Short mmCIF file of C-alpha atoms in Angstrom, two decimals:
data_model
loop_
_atom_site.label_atom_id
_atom_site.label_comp_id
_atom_site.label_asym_id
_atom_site.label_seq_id
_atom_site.Cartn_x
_atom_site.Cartn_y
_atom_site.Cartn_z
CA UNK A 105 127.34 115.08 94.39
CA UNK A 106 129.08 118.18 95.73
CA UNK A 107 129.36 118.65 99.61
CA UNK A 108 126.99 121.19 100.33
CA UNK A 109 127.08 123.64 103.81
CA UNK A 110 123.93 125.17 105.42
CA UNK A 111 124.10 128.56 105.45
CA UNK A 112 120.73 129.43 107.06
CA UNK A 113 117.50 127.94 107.87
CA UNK A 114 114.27 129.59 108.36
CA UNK A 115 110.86 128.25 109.53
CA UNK A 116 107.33 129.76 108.49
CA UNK A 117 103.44 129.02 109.07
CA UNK A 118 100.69 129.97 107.24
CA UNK A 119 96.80 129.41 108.68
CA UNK A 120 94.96 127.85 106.57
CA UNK A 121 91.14 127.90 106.57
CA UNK A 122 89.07 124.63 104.95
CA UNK A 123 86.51 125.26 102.97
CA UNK A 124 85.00 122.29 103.95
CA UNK A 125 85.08 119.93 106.91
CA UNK A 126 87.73 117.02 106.42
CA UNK A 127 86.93 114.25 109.03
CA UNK A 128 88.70 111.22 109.10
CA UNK A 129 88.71 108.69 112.20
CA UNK A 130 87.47 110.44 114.83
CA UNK A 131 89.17 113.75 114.03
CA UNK A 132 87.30 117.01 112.10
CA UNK A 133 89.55 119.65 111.05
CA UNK A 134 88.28 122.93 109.62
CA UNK A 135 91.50 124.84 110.57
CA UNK A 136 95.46 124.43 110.51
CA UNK A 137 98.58 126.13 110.04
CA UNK A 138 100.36 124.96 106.88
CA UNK A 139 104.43 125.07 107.70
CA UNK A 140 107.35 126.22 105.82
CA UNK A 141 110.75 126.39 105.07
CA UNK A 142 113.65 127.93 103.56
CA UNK A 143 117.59 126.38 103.36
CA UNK A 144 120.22 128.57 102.01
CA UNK A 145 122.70 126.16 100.66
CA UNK A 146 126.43 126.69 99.70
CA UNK A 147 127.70 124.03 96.72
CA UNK A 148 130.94 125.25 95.16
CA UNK A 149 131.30 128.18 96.64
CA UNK A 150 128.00 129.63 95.68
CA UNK A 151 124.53 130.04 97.38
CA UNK A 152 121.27 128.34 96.55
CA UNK A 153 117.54 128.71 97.99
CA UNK A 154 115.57 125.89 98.43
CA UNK A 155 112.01 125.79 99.57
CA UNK A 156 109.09 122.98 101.28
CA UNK A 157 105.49 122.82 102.92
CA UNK A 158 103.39 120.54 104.50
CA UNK A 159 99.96 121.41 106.15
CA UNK A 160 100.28 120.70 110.14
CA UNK A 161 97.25 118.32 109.83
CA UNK A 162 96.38 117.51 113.54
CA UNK A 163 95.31 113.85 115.16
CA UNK A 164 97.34 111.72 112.16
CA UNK A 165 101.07 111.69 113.30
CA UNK A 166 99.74 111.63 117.13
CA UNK A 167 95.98 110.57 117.39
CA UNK A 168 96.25 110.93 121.28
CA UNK A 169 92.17 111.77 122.05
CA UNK A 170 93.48 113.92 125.32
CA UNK A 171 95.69 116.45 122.94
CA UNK A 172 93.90 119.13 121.79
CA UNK A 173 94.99 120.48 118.20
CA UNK A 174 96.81 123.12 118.85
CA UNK A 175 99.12 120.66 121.15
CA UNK A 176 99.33 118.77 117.90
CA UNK A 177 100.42 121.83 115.88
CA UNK A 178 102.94 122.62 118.85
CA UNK A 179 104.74 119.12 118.20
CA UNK A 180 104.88 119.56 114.69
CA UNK A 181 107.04 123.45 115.66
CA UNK A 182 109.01 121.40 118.33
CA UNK A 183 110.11 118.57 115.54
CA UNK A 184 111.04 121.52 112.85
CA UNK A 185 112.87 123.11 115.39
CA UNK A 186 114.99 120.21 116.56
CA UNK A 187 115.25 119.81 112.86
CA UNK A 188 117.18 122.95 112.31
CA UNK A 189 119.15 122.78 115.25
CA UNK A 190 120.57 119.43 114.12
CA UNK A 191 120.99 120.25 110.20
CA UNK A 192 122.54 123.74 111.57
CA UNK A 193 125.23 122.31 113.10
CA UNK A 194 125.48 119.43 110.78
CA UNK A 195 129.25 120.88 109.66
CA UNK A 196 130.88 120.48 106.20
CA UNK A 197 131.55 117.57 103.63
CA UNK A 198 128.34 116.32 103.41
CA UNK A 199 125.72 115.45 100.44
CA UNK A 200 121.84 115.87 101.17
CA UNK A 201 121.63 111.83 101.89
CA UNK A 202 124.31 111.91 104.17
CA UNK A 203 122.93 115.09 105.98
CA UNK A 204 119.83 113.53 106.31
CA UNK A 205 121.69 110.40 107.45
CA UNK A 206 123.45 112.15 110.13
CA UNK A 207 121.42 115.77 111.36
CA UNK A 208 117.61 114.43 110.32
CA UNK A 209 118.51 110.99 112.77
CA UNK A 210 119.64 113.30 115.51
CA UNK A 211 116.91 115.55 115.02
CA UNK A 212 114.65 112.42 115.65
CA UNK A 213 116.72 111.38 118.80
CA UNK A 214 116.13 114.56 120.21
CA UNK A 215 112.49 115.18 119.16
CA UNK A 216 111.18 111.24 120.78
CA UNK A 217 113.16 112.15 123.78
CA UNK A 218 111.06 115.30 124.28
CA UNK A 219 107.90 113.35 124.27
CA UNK A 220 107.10 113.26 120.50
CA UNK A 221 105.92 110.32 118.43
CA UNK A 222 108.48 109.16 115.84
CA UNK A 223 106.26 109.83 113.26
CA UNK A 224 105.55 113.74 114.28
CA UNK A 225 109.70 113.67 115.05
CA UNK A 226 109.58 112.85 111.22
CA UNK A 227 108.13 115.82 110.15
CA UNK A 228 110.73 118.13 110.64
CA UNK A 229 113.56 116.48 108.82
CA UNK A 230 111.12 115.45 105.73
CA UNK A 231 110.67 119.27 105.19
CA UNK A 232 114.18 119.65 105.55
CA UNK A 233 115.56 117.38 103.54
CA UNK A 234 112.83 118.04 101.08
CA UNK A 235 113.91 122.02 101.09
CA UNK A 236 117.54 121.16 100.81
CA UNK A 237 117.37 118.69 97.95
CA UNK A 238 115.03 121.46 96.42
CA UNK A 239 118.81 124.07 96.58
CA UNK A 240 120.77 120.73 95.49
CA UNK A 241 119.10 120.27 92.49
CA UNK A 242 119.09 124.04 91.51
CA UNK A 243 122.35 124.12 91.85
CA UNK A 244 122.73 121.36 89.70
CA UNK A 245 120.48 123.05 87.56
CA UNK A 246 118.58 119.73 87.35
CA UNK A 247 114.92 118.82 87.76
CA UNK A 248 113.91 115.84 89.65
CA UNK A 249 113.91 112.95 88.21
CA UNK A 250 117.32 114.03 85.85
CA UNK A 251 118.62 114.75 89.23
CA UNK A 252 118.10 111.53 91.05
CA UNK A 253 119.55 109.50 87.90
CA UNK A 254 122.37 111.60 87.98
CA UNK A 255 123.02 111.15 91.82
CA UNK A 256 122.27 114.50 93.09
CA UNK A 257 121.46 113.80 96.27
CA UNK A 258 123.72 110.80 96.52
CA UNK A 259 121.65 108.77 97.96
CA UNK A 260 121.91 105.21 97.62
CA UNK A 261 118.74 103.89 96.08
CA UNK A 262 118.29 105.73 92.60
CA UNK A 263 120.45 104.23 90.98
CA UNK A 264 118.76 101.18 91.66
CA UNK A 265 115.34 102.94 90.64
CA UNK A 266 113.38 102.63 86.91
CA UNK A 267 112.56 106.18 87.81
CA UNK A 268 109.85 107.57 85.35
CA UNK A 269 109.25 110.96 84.30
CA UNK A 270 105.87 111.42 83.97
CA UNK A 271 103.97 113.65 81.84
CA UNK A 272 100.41 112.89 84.19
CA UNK A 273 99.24 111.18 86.87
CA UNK A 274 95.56 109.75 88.23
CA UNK A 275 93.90 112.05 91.06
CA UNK A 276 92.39 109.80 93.35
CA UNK A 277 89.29 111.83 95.15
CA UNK A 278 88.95 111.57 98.80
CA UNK A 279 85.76 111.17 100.35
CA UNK A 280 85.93 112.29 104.13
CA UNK A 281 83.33 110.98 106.47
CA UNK A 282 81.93 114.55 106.66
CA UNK A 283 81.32 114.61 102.91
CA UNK A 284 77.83 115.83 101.26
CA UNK A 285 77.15 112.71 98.40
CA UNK A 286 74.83 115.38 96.69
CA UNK A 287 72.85 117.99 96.47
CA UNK A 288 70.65 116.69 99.04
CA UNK A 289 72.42 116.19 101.77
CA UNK A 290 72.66 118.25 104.87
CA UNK A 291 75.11 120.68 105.21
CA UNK A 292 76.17 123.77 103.42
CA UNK A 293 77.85 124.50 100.67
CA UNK A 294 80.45 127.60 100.76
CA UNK A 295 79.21 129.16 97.61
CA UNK A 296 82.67 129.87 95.95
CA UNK A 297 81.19 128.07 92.70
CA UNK A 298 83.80 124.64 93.51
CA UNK A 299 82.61 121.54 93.90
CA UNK A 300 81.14 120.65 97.64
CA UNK A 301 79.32 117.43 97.09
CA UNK A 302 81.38 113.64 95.95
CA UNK A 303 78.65 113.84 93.07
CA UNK A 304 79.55 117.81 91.90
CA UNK A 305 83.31 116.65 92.35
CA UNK A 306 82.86 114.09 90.03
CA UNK A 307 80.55 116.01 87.15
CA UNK A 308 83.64 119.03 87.39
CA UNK A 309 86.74 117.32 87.33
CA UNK A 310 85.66 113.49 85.41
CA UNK A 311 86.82 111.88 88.52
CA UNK A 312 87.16 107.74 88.26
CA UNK A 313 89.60 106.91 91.15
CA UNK A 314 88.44 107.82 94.83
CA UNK A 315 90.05 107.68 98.38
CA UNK A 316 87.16 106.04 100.70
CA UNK A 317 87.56 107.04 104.31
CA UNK A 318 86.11 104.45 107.09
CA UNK A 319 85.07 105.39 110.02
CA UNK A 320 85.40 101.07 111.64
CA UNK A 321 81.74 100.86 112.91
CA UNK A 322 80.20 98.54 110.89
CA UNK A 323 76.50 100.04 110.56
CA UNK A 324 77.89 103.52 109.71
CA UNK A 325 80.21 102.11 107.04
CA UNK A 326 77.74 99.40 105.24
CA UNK A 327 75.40 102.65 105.27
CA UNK A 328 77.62 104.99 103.73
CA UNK A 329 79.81 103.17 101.51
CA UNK A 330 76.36 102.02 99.66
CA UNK A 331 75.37 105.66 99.38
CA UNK A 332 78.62 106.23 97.62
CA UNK A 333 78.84 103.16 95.47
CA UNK A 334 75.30 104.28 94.61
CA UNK A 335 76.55 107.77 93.56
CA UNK A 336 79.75 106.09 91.98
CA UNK A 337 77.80 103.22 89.82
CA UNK A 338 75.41 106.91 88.19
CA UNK A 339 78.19 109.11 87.57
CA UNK A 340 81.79 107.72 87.50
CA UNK A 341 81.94 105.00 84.90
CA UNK A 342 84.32 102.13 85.09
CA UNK A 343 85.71 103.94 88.52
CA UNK A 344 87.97 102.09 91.14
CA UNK A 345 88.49 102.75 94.62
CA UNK A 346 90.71 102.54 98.05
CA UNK A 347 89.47 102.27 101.53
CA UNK A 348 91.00 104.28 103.92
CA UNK A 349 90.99 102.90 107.89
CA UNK A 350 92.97 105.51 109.89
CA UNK A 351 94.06 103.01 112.37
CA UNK A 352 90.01 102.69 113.71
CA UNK A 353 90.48 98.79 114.37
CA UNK A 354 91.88 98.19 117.72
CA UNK A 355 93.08 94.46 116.62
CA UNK A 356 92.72 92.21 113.46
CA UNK A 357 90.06 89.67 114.76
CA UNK A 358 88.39 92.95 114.73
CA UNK A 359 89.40 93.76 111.16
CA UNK A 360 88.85 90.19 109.96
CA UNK A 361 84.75 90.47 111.24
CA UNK A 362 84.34 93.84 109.59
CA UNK A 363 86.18 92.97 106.30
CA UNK A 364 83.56 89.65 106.12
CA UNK A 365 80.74 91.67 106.86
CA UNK A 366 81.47 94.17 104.23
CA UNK A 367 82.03 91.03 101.81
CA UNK A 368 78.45 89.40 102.60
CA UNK A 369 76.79 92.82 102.07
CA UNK A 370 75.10 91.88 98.78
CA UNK A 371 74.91 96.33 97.81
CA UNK A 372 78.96 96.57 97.89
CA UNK A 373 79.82 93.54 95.52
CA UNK A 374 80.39 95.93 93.02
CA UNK A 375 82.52 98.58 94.89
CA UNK A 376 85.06 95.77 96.40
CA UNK A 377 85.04 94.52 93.12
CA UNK A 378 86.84 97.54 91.93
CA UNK A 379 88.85 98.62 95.15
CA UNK A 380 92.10 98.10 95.06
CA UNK A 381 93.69 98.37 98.47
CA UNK A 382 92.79 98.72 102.19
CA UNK A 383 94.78 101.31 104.29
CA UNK A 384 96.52 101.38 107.90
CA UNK A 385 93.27 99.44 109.32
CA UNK A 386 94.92 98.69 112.18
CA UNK A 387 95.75 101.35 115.09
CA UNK A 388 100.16 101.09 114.73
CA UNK A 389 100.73 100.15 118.40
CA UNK A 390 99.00 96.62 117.13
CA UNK A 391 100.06 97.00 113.36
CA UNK A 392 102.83 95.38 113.59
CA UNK A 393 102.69 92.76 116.04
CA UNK A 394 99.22 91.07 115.02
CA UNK A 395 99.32 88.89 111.62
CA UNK A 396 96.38 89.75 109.31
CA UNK A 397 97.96 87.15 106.60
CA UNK A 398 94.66 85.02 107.92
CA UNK A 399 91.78 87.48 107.80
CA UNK A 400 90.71 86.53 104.23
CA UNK A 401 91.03 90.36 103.35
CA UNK A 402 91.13 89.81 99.65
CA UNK A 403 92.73 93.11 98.27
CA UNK A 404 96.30 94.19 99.18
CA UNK A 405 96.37 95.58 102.99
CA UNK A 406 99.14 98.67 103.12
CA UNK A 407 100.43 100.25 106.10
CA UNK A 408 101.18 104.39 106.57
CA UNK A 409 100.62 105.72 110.23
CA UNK A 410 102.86 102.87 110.92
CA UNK A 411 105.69 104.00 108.98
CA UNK A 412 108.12 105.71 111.37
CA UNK A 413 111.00 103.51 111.14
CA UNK A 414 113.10 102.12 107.94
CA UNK A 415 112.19 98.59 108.64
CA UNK A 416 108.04 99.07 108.55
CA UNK A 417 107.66 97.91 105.47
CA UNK A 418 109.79 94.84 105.69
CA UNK A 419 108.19 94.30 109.12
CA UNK A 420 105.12 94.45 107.44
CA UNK A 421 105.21 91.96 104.80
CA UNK A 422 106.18 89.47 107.57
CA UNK A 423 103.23 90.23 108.59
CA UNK A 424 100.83 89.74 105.53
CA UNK A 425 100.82 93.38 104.51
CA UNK A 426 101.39 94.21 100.63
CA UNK A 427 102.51 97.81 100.79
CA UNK A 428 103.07 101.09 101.97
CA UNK A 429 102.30 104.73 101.53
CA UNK A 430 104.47 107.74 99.85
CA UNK A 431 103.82 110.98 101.58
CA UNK A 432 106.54 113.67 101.45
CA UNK A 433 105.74 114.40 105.39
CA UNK A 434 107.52 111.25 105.95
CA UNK A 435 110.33 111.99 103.91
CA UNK A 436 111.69 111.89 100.34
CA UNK A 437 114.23 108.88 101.53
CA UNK A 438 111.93 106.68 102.93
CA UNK A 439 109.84 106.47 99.75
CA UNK A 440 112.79 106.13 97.85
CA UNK A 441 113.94 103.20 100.04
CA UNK A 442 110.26 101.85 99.86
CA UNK A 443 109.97 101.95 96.02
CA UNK A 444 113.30 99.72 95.99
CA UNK A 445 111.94 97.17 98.16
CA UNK A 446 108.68 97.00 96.49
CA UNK A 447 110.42 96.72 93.01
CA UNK A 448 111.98 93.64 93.71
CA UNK A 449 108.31 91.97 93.80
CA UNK A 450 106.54 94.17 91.91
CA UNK A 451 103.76 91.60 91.03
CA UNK A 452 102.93 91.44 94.88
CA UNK A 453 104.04 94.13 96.71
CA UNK A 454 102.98 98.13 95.83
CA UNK A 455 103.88 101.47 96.34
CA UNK A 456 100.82 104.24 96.58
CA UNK A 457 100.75 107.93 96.95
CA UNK A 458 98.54 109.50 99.61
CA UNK A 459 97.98 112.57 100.83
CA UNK A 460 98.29 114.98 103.64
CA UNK A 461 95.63 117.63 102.18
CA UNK A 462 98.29 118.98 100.02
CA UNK A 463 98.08 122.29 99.80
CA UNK A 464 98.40 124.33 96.29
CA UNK A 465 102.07 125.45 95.91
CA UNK A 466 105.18 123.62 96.73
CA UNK A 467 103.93 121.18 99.14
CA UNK A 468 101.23 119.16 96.38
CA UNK A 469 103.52 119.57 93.88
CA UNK A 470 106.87 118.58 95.38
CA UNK A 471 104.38 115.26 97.00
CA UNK A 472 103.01 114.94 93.30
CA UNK A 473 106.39 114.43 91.84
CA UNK A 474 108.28 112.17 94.07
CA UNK A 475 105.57 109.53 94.21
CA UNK A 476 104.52 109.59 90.44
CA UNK A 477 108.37 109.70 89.69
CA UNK A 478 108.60 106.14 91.37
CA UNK A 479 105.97 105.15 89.14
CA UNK A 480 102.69 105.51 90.90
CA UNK A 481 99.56 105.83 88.26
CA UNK A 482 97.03 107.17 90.83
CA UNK A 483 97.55 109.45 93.92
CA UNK A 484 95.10 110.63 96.38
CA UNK A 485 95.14 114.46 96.33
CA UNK A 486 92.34 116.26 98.56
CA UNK A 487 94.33 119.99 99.27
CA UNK A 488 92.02 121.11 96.44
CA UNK A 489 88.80 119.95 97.50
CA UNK A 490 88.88 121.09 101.05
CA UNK A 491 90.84 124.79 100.30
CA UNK A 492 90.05 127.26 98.24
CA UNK A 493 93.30 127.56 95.98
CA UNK A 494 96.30 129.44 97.72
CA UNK A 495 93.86 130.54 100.55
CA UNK A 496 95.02 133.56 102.27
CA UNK A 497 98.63 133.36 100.07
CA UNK A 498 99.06 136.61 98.82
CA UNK A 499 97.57 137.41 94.90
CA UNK A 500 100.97 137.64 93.27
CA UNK A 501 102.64 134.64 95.15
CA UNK A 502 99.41 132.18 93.71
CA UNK A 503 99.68 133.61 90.41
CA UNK A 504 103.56 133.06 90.49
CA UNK A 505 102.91 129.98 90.94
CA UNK A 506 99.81 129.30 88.04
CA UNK A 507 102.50 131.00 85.56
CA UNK A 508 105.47 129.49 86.18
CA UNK A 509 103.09 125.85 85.88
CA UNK A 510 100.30 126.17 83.19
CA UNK A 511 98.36 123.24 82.86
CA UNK A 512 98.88 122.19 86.96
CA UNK A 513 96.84 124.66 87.43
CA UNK A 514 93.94 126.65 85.97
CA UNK A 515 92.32 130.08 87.15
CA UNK A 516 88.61 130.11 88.56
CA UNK A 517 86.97 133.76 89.60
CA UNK A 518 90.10 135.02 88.99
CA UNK A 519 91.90 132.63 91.41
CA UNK A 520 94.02 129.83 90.81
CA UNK A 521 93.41 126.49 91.37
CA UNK A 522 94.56 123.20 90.75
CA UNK A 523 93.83 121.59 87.42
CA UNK A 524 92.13 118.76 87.07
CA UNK A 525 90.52 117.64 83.86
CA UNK A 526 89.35 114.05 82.93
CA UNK A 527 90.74 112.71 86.70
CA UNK A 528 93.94 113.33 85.37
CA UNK A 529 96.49 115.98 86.83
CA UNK A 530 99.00 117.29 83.94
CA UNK A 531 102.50 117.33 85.30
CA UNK A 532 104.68 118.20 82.59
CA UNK A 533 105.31 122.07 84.20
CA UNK A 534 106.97 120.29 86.90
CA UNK A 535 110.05 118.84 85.81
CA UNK A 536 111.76 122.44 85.74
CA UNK A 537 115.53 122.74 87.70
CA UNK A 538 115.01 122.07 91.82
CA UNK A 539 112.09 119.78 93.02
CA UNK A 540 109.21 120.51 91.01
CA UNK A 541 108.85 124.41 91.56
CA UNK A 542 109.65 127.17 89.26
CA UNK A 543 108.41 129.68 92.25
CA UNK A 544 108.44 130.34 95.44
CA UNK A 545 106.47 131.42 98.17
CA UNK A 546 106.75 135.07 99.10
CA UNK A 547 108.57 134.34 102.48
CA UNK A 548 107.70 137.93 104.12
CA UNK A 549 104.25 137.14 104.12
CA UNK A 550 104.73 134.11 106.36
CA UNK A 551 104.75 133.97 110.12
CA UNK A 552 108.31 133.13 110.92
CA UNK A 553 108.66 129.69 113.51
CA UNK A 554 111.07 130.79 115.81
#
């Protein structure tokens, strides 16, 4: 791979208004800003854009209860701006791994020793890296996957990889604890003819793999999760499921009780029969310094708040865990390293792909991509569910983006949406030069970062 210089950097937001309540753990958010950014690249003497987004999701990379969410969004702006301070003045000679080696570390440095969590300092390199690999490829004029196997980015691990390119990939529905079941349930229901109930979700899209979120207290889960396996058994076939903890257990005697009590609840037999992984249960100051190897938790136990290091994962099999999570806000490296790791025991360790709320555009399908390119089958995408589309994106930008990637996504009331048909998402639009986008978003529309 070519050295590549940074010629510019720019930082966006976009609000973004839900058009239902997502509540995991103990947070509800109906509202966020959804970030972006834009690298100007020089490769052999000529310039290249490159492009990211992630939604600013408050209370997951710092769950602190006495930060409000726009303190949240704040440290999200603070780590993008270290971020392009440090790749800035990265200097010359460098390939995308070894920028992220050097500028996204020191952008971390600096970012913890203003006060953030490494896991929020994360989020400004991810996008960066993410962007610039997006002007790497381009200029390679290679997609993705043909880009990784022909060291691109020159990072160490793809070589190593049995990268796949796949043609589709599993959507794996998430049901937030603030979720209508059905049609009976209270709450409302926006009235923009999508889906706003699990059991509508499921008759629209043939949904079979779903994302269950817990919420740790024992009565409130045994009573919910046999609503849903109730409305699963009626409507989704031969489904399968994962459970979703957010970090609600404060230790894993704590775990261990509730996992036992879920087992001995005679209604759920036939949902834990079919689920096929427990998430982050524990809260990551504990995660990684409490063995759950004796819990009898009989499904594989994966960690992803945790994941703000490059030794989590091999921390955490020490530990009894079986896994970890891909999600493009932690970066595109540390999924690559993770996939390498899990490949040398692939019949007990596993890679899956979770989301962030994903938002239509570059930041589900750049997500998409990297994990189902390391060969997960099913990958939790919500962005969809909860937001209308492009939301407030202007008209041209969302159809931009429905043209350039027919069959990704399909137009409803004459706005485009993600396409999902049979559970399945159809990803063969995406392997086009750069990572996974033949458009853009229209950058004068956003609210620059400064």
């Amino acid at each position: 791979m070519s050295a590549v210089t940074v010629r510019s950097i720019s930082l966006f937001e976009r609000p973004v208004t839900l058009r239902l309540p997502f509540r995991f753990g103990a947070a509800t958010v109906t509202r966020c800003p959804q970030a972006f950014v834009r690298v100007e690249l020089e490769i052999g003497g000529r310039t290249f854009e490159g492009g990211s987004a992630e939604l600013m999701v408050p209370k997951w990379f710092d769950k602190s209860p006495e930060l409000t969410h726009e303190q949240n969004f704040e440290q999200l702006r603070e780590a993008l701006r270290s971020a392009r301070d440090a790749y800035a003045g990265a200097g010359t000679g460098k390939n995308p791994h070894m920028l992220s080696q050097s500028a996204g570390t020191a952008a971390i440095t600096t970012a913890v020793a203003r006060g953030l969590p490494r896991l929020a300092a994360q989020f400004g390199p991810a996008l960066l890296d993410k962007a610039i690999a997006d002007a790497a490829l381009r200029a390679a004029d290679l997609s993705w996957v043909d880009g990784l196997r022909a060291g691109v980015l020159g990072d160490p691990w793809s070589p190593a990889l049995a990268l796949v390119k796949p043609r589709s990939v599993t959507l794996r529905h998430t049901v937030g604890l603030a979720d209508r079941l059905t049609a009976g349930d209270e709450g409302s229901d926006p009235g923009d003819g999508l889906p706003a109930t699990l059991e509508a979700a499921i008759q629209r899209y043939g949904l079979h793999h779903f994302k269950l979120k817990l919420s740790g207290r024992l009565g409130d889960d045994l009573d919910r999760l046999s609503r849903i396996a109730a409305v699963l058994d009626a409507q989704a076939g031969d489904y399968r499921v994962t459970l979703d903890g957010n970090e609600t257990f404060a230790d894993a005697p704590a775990l261990g009780a509730f996992w036992q009590a879920l087992t001995q609840a005679p209604q759920l037999a036939g949902l834990l029969r079919r689920t096929l992984l427990l998430e982050q249960p524990l809260a990551r100051r504990v995660a990684l310094e409490q063995s759950i190897a004796g819990l009898g938790i009989d499904v594989p136990v994966i960690l992803d708040e945790s994941d703000d290091q490059p030794d989590v994962l091999e921390r955490g099999i020490a530990l009894g865990y079986r896994g970890i999570s891909s999600k493009a806000c932690k970066g595109i490296y540390r999924s690559l390293a993770n996939a390498t790791r899990i490949a040398q025991q692939p019949q007990h360790l596993l890679l899956s792909g979770e989301d962030l709320t994903c938002q239509a555009g570059l930041a589900v399908q750049q997500d998409t991509l990297l994990a189902a390119s390391l060969g997960v089958t099913h990958i939790e995408r919500n962005g969809h569910h909860y937001v209308d589309g492009f939301g407030i994106a202007p008209a041209a930008e969302a159809q931009a983006f429905a043209a350039a990637h027919p069959g990704f996504y399909e137009t409803h009331a004459g706005r485009p949406h993600l396409a999902v048909h049979g559970g399945e998402l159809d990803l063969s639009s995406l392997h086009v030069p750069g990572f996974a986008s033949a458009a853009m978003p229209h950058w004068d529309s956003l609210h620059p970062i400064s």
